[in-house]
Amino acid sequence: MTREEFQRLCRERIVFLDGATGTNLQKAGMPTGVCPEAWILEHPDTMMQLQKAYFEAGSDIVLAPTFTANRIKLDEYGLVDKIEEMNHQLVAISKAAAGDRGLVAGDMTMTGRQLAPMGDMGFEELIDIYKEQAGYLVDAGVDLFVVETMMSLNECRAALIAIREVTDLPVCVTLSFNEDGRTLFGTDACTAMVVLQSLGADAVGVNCSTGPEQMAELVREMKAYANIPIIAKPNDGMPEVIDGETVYRMTPEEFAAEARLILEAGAGIVGGCCGTTPEHIRAFKEAAKAYPVPAVSQTYKRVLASERQTLEIGLDAGFKVVGERINPTGKKKLQAALREGQMDMVMDMALAQEEKGASILDVNMGMNGIDEKAMMLKSIEIVTQAVNLPLCIDSSHVDIIEAALRVYPGRALINSISLEKEKFEHLLPIARKYGAMFILLPLSDEGLPKNIDEKIQIIHTIMDRALELGFHKEDIVVDGLVATIGANKNAAIETLDTISYCHDQLELATICGLSNISFGLPERSYVNTAFLTMAISRGLTMAIANPSQDLLMHAAFASDLLMNHPGADIRYINRMNAVKEQQSGESTAAAVVLTPGEKIFEAVMKGSQGSIINLVKEGLDAGIMPDDMIQKHLITAIQKVGVLFEEKKYYLPQLIASAETMEKAINYLEPMLIKDDEEEKATIIMATVEGDIHDIGKNLVVLMLKNYGYRVIDLGKDVSAECIIETAVKEHAAIIGLSALMTTTMMRMRDVVELAQAKHCSSKIIIGGAVTTQS
């Protein structure tokens, strides 16, 4: 199936996928704890009958049972040597069930190992793992791909990149979201849509984790930015535990009635997840006859995204500042820190610019004495953990920009693409591959354009080529190319004319580097600010500037107000009120100098792992006792981080960075602590239950408990009840902590409880995980 055929299918009718596989196979006798793919190959008729029933119920596409048939998962069952054979055979079962009645999708999901810095897996290693399975699925003859039940946006990106580097078959991607509308890593629905459709997904959507009613809101959020079909595969409502079994209680008719909401919200590819059966699909298909095929919007938006935030850029909807500070040029302290591999200054600059009102952060690592590519990748890792703003990737080297775009967990802006041969020929296709927006710099191999006519000609040449490659004009931001007024008296006028032309005639966004205009002049800030207000009045969209320059930033907000940009009045008032409060605080207090303890607190809050040991040493030198440092500064900080996490102001990356910073400090302090056996804290056993390979939440709890001084024995994931109870008895554990992500494995927690009672294990048992509820 070609991508064009897939899109035509989605235009012709509401496309139906299948329903649940796991819960239906369990009803058919598949035990928990076995390798599902191996069990299916031992019982092929059971799988074939289920998928035939889905086609008979109205499914257009079924997912081959290759969900976790990747190298990482199969290795846990000792089956990695059979990976090719198993993928081929599993697809063959589905193709036999399909016959000529429908299509078969290669099904892929998370590997169970986490990408760095959360885990130990490198991005390229993950891509290779996905490419291997994708290659086997293509050879087996799948018609398209579905990457589903994903929680990490960057793992979605890795899978999508991998499949695209293997085949040009259609690729659909769905994520699972928590009750707060975000994934475990903090990604919201519209950000997922923006990033994945720009990267080349053919459909994006939601599956699992919720019933149809709650899923409809996520579909509506995606619809606002979607230029591709939206997928929705809800569960059969929320599960309940009845007589020791996980039960989904909605009838097919009730499911279909509620599922109408996801059609009304704009989903055009639908099916079911946990708890749904062929009868659910049949009822849903019947209900869908009353609904038209949702139209896919052909209106494109200028939008960038980080992993956790989407930034829409309108031609006349508010001026944006691209923070310029993360650039070593002319910054000796930053240069010295980078040569030593210290990244805390980069983090501090990112945080400060976000606080001061930057909308985007420019990241440039161009300097001598360092590995620029390695430092660029490290900077992206640090900055994306620290702040929610999207990034502008800035380098003179094509290979460095490509490496950065490959790993960046969002939709970036490239600074920049000119008519210079290397950039024009090589960087445009790279930008297209990774779905980036780009700054169009009107330069050629001949250098600066001689006049505005030549500048406009270069703009058209680059724009026309970009449109040929599949870009839209909304993906392009033209650099006004500011020259120095001291060398060219018409520099400002020529730039303003360029801005007007792009805004009025081409409807292109514009950007400029402000400081060039005033080079060599006294009191440059006044020239820069005056030029900025003039440029905004001519339609300037954004500027690369230092957001700490209050005069400049105040003028930008005031200019938006005077230009009657949407919401500019409230933004200006809010900014000025904040400035008043800040000035009032500064006038009533002397210059704030943080104490050593306060510095340690701030380092944990920021996740500043590079500086924490030196700060701890400084605190010890100042006379802070190790135990006081832990109780009064480290634990107090991590408690504050926890509050921010609960308030959805911090997300998993910041939480883990702070916890790891605290762990580093405590490991350094531990040999200095006075041991008192009578006050030694309890032993806690932690494990993900048998059959479940997910451990992000468990690992974070382990880290936190260790930071609080508990003796924690982490048994890992997919752990049997026998192993958990034997260890708890042997180690005299006070508490057993159990984790599960999936409804199909949640009941193994009950096995542990029952075995604990049978073995007279006195440990208290705590359960947790995304699917656990009070019932």
PDB file of C-alpha atoms in Angstrom, residues 87 106 109 222 395 501 662:
ATOM      1  CA  ASN A  87       7.930 -11.750  12.858  1.00  0.00           C
ATOM      2  CA  GLY A 106       2.980  -4.322  11.291  1.00  0.00           C
ATOM      3  CA  THR A 109       5.702  -0.481  20.458  1.00  0.00           C
ATOM      4  CA  MET A 222      -5.038  17.130  17.971  1.00  0.00           C
ATOM      5  CA  SER A 395      25.524  25.853  13.440  1.00  0.00           C
ATOM      6  CA  TYR A 501       7.795  42.570   1.242  1.00  0.00           C
ATOM      7  CA  MET A 662      20.135  14.748  44.988  1.00  0.00           C
TER       8      MET A 662
END
